[in-house]
Coordinates of C-alpha atoms in Angstrom, one line a residue:
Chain A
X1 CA -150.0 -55.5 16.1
X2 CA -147.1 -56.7 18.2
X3 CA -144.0 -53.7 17.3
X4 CA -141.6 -56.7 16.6
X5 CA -144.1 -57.7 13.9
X6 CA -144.4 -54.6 12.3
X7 CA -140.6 -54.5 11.5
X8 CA -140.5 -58.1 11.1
X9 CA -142.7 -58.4 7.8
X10 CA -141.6 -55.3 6.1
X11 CA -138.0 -56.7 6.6
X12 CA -139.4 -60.0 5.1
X13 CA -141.4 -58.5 2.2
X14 CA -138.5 -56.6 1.3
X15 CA -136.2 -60.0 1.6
X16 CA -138.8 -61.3 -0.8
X17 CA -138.5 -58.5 -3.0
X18 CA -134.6 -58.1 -3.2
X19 CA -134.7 -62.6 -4.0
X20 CA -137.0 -61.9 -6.7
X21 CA -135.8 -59.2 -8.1
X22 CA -132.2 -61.0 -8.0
X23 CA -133.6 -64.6 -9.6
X24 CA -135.4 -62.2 -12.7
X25 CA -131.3 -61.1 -13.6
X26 CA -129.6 -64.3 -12.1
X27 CA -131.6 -66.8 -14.6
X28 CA -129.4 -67.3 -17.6
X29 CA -131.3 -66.2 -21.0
X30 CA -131.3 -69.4 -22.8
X31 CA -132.9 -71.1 -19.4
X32 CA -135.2 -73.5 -20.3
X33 CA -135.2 -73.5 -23.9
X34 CA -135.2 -77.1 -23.5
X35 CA -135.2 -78.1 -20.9
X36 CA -134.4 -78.0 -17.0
X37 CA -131.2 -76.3 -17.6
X38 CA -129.1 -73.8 -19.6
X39 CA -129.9 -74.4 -23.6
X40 CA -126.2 -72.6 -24.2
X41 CA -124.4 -74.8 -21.8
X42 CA -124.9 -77.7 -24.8
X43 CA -122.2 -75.9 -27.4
X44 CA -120.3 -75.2 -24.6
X45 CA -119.8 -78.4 -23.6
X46 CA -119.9 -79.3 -27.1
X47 CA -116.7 -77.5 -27.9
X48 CA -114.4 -79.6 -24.6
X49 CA -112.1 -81.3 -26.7
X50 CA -113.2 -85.3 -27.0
X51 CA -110.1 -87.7 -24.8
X52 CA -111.4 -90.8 -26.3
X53 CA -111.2 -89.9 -30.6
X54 CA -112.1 -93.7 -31.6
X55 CA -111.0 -96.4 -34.0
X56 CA -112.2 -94.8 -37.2
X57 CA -109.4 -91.5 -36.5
X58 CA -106.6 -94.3 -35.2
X59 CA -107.5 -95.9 -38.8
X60 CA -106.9 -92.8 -40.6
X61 CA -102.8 -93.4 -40.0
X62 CA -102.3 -96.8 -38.5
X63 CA -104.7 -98.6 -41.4
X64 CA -102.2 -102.0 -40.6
X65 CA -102.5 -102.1 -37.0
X66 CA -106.3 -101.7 -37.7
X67 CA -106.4 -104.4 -40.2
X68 CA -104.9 -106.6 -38.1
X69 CA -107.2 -105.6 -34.9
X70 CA -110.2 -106.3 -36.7
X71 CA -108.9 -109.9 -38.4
X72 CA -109.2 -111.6 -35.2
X73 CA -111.1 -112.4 -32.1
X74 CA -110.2 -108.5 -30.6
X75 CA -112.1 -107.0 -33.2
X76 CA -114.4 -105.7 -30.5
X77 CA -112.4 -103.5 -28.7
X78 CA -111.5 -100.5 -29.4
X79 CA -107.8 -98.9 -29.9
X80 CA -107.9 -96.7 -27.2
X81 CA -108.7 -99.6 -24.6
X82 CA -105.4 -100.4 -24.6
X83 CA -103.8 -97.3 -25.4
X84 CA -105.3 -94.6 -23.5
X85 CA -106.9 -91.4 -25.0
X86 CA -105.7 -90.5 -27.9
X87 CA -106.5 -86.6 -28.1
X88 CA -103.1 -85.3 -27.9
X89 CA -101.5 -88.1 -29.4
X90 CA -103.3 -87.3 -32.4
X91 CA -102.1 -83.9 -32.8
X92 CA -98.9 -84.7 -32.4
X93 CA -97.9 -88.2 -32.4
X94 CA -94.5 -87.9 -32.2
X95 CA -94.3 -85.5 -28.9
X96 CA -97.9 -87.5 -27.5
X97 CA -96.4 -90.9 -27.3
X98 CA -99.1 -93.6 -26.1
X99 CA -98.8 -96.6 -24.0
X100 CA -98.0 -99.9 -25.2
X101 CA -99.2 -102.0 -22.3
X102 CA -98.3 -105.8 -22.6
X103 CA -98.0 -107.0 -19.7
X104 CA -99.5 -110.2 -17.8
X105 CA -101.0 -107.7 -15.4
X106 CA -102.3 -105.7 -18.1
X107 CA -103.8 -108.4 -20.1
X108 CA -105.0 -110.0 -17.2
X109 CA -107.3 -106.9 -15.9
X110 CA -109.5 -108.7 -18.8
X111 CA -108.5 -112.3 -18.9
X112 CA -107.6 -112.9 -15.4
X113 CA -109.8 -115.6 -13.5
X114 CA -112.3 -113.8 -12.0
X115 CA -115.6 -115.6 -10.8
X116 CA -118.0 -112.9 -11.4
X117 CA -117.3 -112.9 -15.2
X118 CA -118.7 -115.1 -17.0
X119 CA -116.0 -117.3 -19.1
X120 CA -118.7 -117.6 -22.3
X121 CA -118.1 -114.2 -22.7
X122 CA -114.6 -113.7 -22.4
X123 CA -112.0 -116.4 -22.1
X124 CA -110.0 -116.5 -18.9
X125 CA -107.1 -117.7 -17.9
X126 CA -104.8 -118.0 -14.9
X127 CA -102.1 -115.3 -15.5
X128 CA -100.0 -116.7 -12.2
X129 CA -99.5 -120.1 -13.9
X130 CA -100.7 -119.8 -17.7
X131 CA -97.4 -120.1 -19.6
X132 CA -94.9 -118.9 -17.5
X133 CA -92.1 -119.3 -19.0
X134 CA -92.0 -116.2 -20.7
X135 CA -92.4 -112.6 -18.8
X136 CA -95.4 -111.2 -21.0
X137 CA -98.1 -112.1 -22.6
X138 CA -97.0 -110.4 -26.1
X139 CA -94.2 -112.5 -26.1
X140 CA -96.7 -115.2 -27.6
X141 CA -99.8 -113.7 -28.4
X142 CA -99.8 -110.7 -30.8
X143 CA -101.6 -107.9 -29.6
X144 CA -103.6 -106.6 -32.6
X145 CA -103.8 -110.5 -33.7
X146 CA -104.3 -112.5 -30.7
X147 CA -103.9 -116.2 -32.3
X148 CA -100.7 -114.9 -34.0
X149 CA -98.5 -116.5 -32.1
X150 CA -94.8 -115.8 -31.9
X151 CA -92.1 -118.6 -31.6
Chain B
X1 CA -106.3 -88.6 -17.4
X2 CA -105.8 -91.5 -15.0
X3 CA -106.1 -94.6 -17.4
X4 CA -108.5 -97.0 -16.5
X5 CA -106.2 -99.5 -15.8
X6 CA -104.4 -98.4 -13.2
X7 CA -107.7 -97.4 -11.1
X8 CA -109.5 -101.0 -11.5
X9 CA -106.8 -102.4 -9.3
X10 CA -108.9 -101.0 -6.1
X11 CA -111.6 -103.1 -7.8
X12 CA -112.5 -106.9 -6.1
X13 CA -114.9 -108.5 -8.8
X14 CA -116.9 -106.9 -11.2
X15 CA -117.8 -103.6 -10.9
X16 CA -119.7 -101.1 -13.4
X17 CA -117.7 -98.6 -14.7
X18 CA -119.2 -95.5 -12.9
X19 CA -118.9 -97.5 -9.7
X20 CA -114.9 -97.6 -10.0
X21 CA -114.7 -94.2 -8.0
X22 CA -116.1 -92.8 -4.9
X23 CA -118.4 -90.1 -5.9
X24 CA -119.6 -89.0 -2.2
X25 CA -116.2 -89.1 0.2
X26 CA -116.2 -87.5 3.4
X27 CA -117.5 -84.1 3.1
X28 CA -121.0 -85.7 2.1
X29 CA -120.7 -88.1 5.5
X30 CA -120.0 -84.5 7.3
X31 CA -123.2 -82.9 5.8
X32 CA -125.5 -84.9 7.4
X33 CA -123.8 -85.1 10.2
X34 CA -123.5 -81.7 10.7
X35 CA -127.3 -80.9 9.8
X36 CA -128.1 -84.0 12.4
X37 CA -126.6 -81.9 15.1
X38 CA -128.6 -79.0 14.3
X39 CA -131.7 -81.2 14.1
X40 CA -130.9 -82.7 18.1
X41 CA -129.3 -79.5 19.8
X42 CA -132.8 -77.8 18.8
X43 CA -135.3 -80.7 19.9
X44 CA -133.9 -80.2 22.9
X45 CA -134.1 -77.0 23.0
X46 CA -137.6 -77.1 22.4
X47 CA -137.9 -79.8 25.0
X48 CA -137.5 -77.0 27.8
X49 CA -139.8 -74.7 26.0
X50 CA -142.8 -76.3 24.5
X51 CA -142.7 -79.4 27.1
X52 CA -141.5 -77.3 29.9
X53 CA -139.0 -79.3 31.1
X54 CA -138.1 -76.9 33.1
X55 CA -134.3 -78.5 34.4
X56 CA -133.2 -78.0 31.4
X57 CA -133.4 -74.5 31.4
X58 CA -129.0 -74.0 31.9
X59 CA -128.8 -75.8 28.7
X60 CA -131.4 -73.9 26.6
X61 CA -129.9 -71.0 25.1
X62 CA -126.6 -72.9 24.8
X63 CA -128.5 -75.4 22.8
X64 CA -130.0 -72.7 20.4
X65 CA -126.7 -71.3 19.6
X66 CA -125.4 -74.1 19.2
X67 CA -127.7 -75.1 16.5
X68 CA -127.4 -72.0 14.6
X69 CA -123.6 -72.6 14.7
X70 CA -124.0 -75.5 13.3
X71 CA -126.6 -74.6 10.6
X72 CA -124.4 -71.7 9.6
X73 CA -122.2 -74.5 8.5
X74 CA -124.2 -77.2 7.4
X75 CA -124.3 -77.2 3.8
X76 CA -120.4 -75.6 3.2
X77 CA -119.3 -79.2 2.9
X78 CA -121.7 -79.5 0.4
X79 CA -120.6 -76.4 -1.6
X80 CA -116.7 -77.6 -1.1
X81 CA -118.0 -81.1 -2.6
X82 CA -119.6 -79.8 -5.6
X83 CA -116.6 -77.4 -6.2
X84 CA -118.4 -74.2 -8.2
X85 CA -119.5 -72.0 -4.8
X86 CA -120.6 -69.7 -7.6
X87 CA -123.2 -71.4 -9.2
X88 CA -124.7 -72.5 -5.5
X89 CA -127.0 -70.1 -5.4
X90 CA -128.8 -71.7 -8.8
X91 CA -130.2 -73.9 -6.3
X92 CA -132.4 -71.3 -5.3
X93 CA -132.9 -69.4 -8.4
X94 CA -133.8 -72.2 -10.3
X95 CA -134.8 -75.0 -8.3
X96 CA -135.9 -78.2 -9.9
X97 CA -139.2 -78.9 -8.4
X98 CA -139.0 -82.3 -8.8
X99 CA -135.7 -83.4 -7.3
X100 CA -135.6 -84.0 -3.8
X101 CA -132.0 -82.3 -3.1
X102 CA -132.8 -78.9 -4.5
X103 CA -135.9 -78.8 -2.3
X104 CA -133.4 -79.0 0.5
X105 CA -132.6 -75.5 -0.2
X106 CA -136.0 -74.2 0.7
X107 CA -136.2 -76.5 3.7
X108 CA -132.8 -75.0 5.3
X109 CA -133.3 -71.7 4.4
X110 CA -136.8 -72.0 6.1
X111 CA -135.7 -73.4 8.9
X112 CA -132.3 -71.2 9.3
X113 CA -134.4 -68.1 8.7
X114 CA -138.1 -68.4 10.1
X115 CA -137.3 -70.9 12.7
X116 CA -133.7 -70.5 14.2
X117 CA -132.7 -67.0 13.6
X118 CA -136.9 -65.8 14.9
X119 CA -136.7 -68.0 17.8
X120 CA -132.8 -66.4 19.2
X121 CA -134.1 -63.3 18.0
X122 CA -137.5 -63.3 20.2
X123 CA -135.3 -64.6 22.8
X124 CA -132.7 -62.2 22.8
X125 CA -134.4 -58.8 22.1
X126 CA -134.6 -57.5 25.1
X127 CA -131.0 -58.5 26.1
X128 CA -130.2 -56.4 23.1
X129 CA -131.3 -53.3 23.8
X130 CA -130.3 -54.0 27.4
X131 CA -126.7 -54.7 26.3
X132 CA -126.8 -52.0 23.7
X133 CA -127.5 -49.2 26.2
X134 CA -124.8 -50.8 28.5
X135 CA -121.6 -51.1 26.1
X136 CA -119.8 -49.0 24.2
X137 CA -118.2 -49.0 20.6
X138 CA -118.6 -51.3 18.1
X139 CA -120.2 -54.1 20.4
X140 CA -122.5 -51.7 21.1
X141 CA -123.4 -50.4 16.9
X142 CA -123.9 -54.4 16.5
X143 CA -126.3 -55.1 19.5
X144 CA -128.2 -52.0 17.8
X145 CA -128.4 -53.6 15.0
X146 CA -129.2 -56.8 16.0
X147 CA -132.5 -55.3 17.8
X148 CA -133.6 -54.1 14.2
X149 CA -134.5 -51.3 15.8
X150 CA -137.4 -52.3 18.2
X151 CA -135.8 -50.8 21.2
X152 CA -139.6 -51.1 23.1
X153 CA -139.1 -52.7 26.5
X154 CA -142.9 -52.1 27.8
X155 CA -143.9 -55.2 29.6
X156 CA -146.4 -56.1 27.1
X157 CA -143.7 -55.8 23.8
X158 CA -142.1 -58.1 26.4
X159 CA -144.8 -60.5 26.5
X160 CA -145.1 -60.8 22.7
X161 CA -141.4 -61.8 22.8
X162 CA -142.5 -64.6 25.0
X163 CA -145.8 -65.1 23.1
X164 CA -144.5 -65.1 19.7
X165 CA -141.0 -67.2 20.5
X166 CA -143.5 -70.0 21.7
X167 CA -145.1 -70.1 18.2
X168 CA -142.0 -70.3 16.3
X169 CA -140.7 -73.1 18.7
X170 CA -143.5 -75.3 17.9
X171 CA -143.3 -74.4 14.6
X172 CA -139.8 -75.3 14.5
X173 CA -140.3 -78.5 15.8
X174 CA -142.1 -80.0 13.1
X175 CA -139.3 -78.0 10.8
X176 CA -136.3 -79.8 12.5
X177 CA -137.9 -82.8 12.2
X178 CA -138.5 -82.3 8.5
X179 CA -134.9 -80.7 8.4
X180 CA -133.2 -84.1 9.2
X181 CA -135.8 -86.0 7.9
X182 CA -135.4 -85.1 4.8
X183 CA -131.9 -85.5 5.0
X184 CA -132.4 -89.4 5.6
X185 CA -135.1 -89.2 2.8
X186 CA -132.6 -88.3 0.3
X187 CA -130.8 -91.1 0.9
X188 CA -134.2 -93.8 1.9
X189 CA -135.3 -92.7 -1.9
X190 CA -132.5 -93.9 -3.8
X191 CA -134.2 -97.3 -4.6
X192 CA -131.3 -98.6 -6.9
X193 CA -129.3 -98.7 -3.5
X194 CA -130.6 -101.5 -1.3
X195 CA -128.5 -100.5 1.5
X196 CA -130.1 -96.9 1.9
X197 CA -133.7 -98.0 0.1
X198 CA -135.7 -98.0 3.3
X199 CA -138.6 -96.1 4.6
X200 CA -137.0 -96.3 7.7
X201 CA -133.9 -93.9 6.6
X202 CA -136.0 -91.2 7.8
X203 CA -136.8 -91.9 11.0
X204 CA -133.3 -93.6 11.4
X205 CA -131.6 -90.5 10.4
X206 CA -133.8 -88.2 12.4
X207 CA -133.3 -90.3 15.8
X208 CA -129.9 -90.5 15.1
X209 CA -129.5 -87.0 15.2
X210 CA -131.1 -86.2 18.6
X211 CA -128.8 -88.9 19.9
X212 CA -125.6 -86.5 18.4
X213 CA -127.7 -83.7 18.8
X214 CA -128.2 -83.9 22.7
X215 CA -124.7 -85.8 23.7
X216 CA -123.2 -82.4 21.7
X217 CA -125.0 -79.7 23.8
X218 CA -123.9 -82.2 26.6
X219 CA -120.8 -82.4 26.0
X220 CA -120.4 -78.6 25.2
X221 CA -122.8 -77.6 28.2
X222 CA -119.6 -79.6 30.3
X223 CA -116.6 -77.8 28.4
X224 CA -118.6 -74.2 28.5
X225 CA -119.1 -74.7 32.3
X226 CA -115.5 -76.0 32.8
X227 CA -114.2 -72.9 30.9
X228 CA -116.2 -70.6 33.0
X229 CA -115.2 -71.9 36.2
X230 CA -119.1 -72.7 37.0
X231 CA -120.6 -75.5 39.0
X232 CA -122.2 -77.9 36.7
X233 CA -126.2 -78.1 37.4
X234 CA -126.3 -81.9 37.9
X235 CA -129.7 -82.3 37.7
X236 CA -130.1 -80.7 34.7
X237 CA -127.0 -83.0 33.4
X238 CA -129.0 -86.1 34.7
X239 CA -131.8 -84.9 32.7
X240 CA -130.1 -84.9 29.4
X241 CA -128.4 -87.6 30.1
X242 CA -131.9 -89.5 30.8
X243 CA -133.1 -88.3 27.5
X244 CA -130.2 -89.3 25.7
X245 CA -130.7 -93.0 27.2
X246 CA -134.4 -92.9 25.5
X247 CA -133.6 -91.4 22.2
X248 CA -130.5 -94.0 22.3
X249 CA -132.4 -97.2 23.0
X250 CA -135.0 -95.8 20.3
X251 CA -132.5 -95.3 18.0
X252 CA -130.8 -98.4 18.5
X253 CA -134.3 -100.2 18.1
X254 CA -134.7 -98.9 15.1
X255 CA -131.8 -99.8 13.4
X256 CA -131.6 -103.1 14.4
X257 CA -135.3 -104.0 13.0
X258 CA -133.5 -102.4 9.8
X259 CA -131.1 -104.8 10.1
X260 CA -133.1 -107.4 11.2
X261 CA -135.9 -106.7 8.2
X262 CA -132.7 -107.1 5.9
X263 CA -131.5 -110.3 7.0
X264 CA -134.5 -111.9 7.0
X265 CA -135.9 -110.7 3.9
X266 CA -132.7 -111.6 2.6
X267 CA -133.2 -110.2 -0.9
X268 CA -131.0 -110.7 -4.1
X269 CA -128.9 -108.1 -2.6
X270 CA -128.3 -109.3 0.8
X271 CA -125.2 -111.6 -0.2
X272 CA -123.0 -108.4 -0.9
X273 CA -124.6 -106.6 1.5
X274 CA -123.4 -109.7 4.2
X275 CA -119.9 -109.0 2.8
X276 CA -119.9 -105.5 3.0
X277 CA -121.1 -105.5 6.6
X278 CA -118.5 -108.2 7.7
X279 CA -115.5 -106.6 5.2
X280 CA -114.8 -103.5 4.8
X281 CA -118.0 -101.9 6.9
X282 CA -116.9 -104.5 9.3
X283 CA -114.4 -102.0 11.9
X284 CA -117.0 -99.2 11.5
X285 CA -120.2 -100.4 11.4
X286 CA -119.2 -103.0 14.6
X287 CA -117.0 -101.5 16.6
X288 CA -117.1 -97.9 15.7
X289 CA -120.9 -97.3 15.1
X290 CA -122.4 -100.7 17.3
X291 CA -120.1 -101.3 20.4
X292 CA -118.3 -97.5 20.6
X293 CA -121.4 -95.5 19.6
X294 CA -124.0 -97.0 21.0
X295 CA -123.5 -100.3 23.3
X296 CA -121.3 -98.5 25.8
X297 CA -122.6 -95.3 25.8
X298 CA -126.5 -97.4 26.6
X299 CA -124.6 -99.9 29.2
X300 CA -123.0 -96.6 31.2
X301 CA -126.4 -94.3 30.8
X302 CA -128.1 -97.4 32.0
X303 CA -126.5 -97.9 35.0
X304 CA -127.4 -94.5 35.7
X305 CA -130.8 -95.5 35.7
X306 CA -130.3 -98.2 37.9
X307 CA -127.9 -96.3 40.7
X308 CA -126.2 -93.2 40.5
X309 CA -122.9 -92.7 41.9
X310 CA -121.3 -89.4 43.0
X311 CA -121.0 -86.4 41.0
X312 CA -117.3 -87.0 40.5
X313 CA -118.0 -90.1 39.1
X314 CA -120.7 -89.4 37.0
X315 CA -119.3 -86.5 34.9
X316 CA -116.4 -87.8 33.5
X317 CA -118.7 -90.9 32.3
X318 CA -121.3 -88.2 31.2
X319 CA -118.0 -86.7 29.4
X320 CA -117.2 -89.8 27.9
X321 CA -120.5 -91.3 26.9
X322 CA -121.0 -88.3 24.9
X323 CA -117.9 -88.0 23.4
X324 CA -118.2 -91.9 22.3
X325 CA -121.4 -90.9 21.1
X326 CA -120.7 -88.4 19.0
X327 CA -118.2 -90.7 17.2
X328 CA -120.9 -93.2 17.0
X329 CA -123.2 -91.2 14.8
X330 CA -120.1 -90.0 12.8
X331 CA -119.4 -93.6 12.0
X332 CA -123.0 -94.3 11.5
X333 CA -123.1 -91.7 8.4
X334 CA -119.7 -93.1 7.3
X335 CA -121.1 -96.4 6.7
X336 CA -124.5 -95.2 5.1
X337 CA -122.3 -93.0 2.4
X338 CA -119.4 -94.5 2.4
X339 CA -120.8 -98.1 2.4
X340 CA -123.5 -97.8 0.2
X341 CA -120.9 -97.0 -2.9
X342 CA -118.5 -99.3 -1.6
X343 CA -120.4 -102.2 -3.4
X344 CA -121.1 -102.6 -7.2
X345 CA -125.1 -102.5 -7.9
X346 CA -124.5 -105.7 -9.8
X347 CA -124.1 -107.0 -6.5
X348 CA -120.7 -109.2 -8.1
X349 CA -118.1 -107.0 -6.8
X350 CA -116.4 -104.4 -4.5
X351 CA -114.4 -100.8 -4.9
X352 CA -112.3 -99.2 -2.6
X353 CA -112.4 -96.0 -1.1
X354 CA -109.4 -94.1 -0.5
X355 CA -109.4 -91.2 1.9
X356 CA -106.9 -88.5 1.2
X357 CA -105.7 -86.0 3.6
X358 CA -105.1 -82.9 1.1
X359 CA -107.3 -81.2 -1.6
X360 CA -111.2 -80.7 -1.6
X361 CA -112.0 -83.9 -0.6
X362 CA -109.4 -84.5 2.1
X363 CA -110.0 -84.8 5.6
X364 CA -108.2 -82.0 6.7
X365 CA -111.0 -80.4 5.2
X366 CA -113.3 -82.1 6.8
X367 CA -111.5 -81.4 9.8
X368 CA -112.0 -77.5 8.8
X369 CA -115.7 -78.2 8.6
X370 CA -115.8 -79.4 11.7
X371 CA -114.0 -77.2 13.5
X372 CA -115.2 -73.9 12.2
X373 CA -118.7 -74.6 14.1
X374 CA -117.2 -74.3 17.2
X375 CA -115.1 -70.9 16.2
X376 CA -118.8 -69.6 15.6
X377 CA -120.2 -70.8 18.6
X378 CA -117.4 -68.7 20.5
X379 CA -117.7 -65.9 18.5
X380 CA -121.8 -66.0 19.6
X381 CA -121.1 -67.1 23.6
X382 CA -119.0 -64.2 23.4
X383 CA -121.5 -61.9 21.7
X384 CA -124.8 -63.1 23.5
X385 CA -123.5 -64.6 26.6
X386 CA -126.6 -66.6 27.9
X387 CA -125.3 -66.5 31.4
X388 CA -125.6 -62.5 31.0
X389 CA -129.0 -62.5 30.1
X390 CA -130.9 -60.7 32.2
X391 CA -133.0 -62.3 34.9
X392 CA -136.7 -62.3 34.6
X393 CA -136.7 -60.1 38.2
X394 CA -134.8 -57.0 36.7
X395 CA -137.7 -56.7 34.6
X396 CA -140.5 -56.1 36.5
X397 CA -138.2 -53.8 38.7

């Protein structure tokens, strides 16, 4: 046997060895109690606090803003579309203030022309030239309401 | 958290939601790029030692090194992109067996370990022991223990250097070829993407990468001579340069049947892939990638073919054509990550990709990634000099 060979594979059976060795105490315990992955990593990520809380906590405190919401044609969406996350806000409403987006831009990123959506689904309009004589779009349409209108 | 609002404004169309933002930016363009280069500079390497193409020989140690260099580095951009450097070696400990990416693991560690590091090794040996007995210090603890301790210099150890370095180079041809293969398989596989769905990524990705591969050893074979104060070997320059004409105009073939297929299979995604290629794709993938990368470089390596002119002529365009190269292939992975998120897999709409210059995904640290090859390759021209090897002559003496 070549000499280079004879220090070669004793260096790569001890490589071998020293992977091994360091994959028996490198797999986590709970590895593959389910699956291909961690089995404790699922409480972990369990206990992340949630961003979006829902409607059903909003509803909890705001019942007439709900009652509204769910009286008209935006039943379907949620609170926190237009708000944003809620997580904090819930804790602490009064330091955790949420957005009140009303703007034409804001409305429009769902009602705004756009050819690729399809208009039986959600009714568009023009936000450059629909009603522009007044600067938002909640100074008509009520947000939680959409049809109530305001003089 | 960023509301959703204010990031669908980079949205034309309709998108899905998960499509909004980017999830590969530039360090997964540099990953491939980088393991491309390790892929090329080895080829041809092993072009001077299995096929005995024997001009080449000034470039092949260079080119090994160069590889390694480059391999060293290969998948740090990954690590950076995935952001938990401590978990990396999981992929290893506990590789899924039926995912392509984690097999990538075994397939670089293979090739770093039995292939690269065996080849320099069998290569260098004797140099080793030569050097070790000839410096002093700490220069000469490290060349000790880079021997590993077989210090034999008998003719026929010697020979088994020789015998057993041929072995591993053809066995590491194959390996490069699966390395970047591979690499181009990962993305060829992703059949919910029809602008990298191809069998053809493969062998697109592979071919690409002995085009960077070869114009970098060129290009560093002209800056390592320059430093040095040497004479540049000419022929050995028109040699590579020949081979990087053929692996060019293969290359380029390639892709354009790709293309070509595309267009006139004109599937239900080709309307938004016609849009990406003449929007936003349409300064990289044209000018960049087509005209910079490859039309020019072909059009001056061509000419060569036809007539060559005079020495001082024909480096700086050697210089150049590899430098405009190199950018080439860059752009060519830019468009094939980059452009394959850029559109929605509804096929109705576009996002935007933003690239920042600070933080994990910037391109100054990209430009780290890039650069820190090159440190490496220093620190190893300075270690293993090949122009101090020692001539076959001094041996027999």
């Amino acid at each position: 046997m070549p000499p280079q060979l004879k220090t070669l594979l004793p260096v790569l059976a001890v490589f071998i060895c020293i992977f091994l060795v360091a994959r028996h105490f490198l797999i986590p315990d709970s590895f593959g109690k389910y699956g291909h992955y961690r089995a404790n990593s699922m409480d972990e990520i369990a206990a992340l606090p949630a961003h979006h809380i829902g409607k059903a906590a909003c509803m909890d405190c705001h019942d007439t803003e709900a009652a509204k919401l769910n009286s008209d044609l935006h039943s379907g969406l949620t609170c926190e579309v237009c708000h944003g996350p809620g997580w904090q806000h819930m804790d602490d409403p009064e330091k955790n203030k949420l957005s009140k987006p009303g703007t034409r831009e804001f409305c429009g990123k769902c009602h705004d022309m756009n050819p690729a959506r399809r208009t039986s689904v959600i009714h568009q309009i023009d936000i450059k030239t629909h009603n522009i004589d007044r600067a938002n779009c909640i100074d008509c349409h009520n947000p939680h309401a959409v049809w109530e209108m305001k003089d | 958290m960023e509301h959703l609002y204010e990031m669908l404004k980079q949205v034309d169309g309709y998108i899905y939601p998960n499509e909004i933002e980017l999830h590969w930016g530039i360090l997964i363009v540099l990953y491939p790029y980088i393991t491309g280069l390790v892929a090329g500079a080895f080829i041809l390497a092993s072009l001077e030692r299995v096929f005995k193409i024997k001009v080449l020989r000034p470039t092949y140690h260079l080119a090994l090194l160069t590889a390694l260099a480059f391999l060293l580095v290969a998948i740090l951009p990954l690590v950076t992109h995935l952001g938990h450097p401590f978990r990396a070696y999981e992929i290893m400990t506990t590789p899924h067996l039926q995912s392509a990416m984690a097999i990538f693991g075994f397939v670089y560690l293979w090739y770093l370990m039995v292939v690269l590091l065996l080849e320099i090794w069998f290569d260098y040996r004797r140099d080793l022991v030569l050097w070790a007995e000839q410096s002093t210090g700490i220069k000469r603890r490290l060349y000790k223990i880079l021997t590993l301790g077989v210090t034999d210099l008998s003719p026929k150890t010697i020979a088994w250097d020789e015998k057993l370095g041929f072995i591993v180079t053809v066995v590491g041809i194959p390996s490069a070829f699966l390395l970047h293969g591979y690499v181009g398989f990962i993305f060829g596989s992703i059949k919910a993407n029809p602008w990298w769905s191809s069998v053809l990524m493969p062998v697109i990705f592979l071919l690409s990468a002995m085009v960077s591969g070869i114009a970098m050893v060129m290009f560093l074979y002209m800056v390592v001579s320059r430093i040095r104060k040497v004479k540049i070997d000419m022929p050995c320059l028109d040699e590579i340069g020949k081979f990087l004409f053929m692996v060019l105009i293969l290359d380029f073939t390639l892709e354009s049947l790709d293309q070509v297929h595309r267009i006139y299979e004109a599937e239900e995604s080709f309307e938004i892939l016609h849009m990406l290629v003449n929007g936003k794709l349409n300064i990289t993938l044209f000018i960049m990638q087509g005209l910079v990368g490859t039309i020019i470089p072909l059009a001056i390596l061509g000419f060569f073919r036809i007539h060559l002119p005079k020495e001082k002529i024909r480096k700086p365009l050697y210089m150049l054509s590899g430098l405009m190269v190199l950018v080439g292939v860059f752009f060519m992975r830019w468009n094939v990550v980059i452009g394959g998120q850029l559109f929605s897999k509804s096929f109705l709409g576009f996002t935007n990709f933003k690239l920042g210059m600070i933080g994990a995904e910037g391109y100054l640290m990209a430009i780290f990634w890039l650069v820190l090859p090159f440190c490496i390759l220093s620190f190893f021209l300075w270690l293993v000099p090949p122009w101090k090897k020692h001539a076959e002559a001094e041996l027999t003496e």
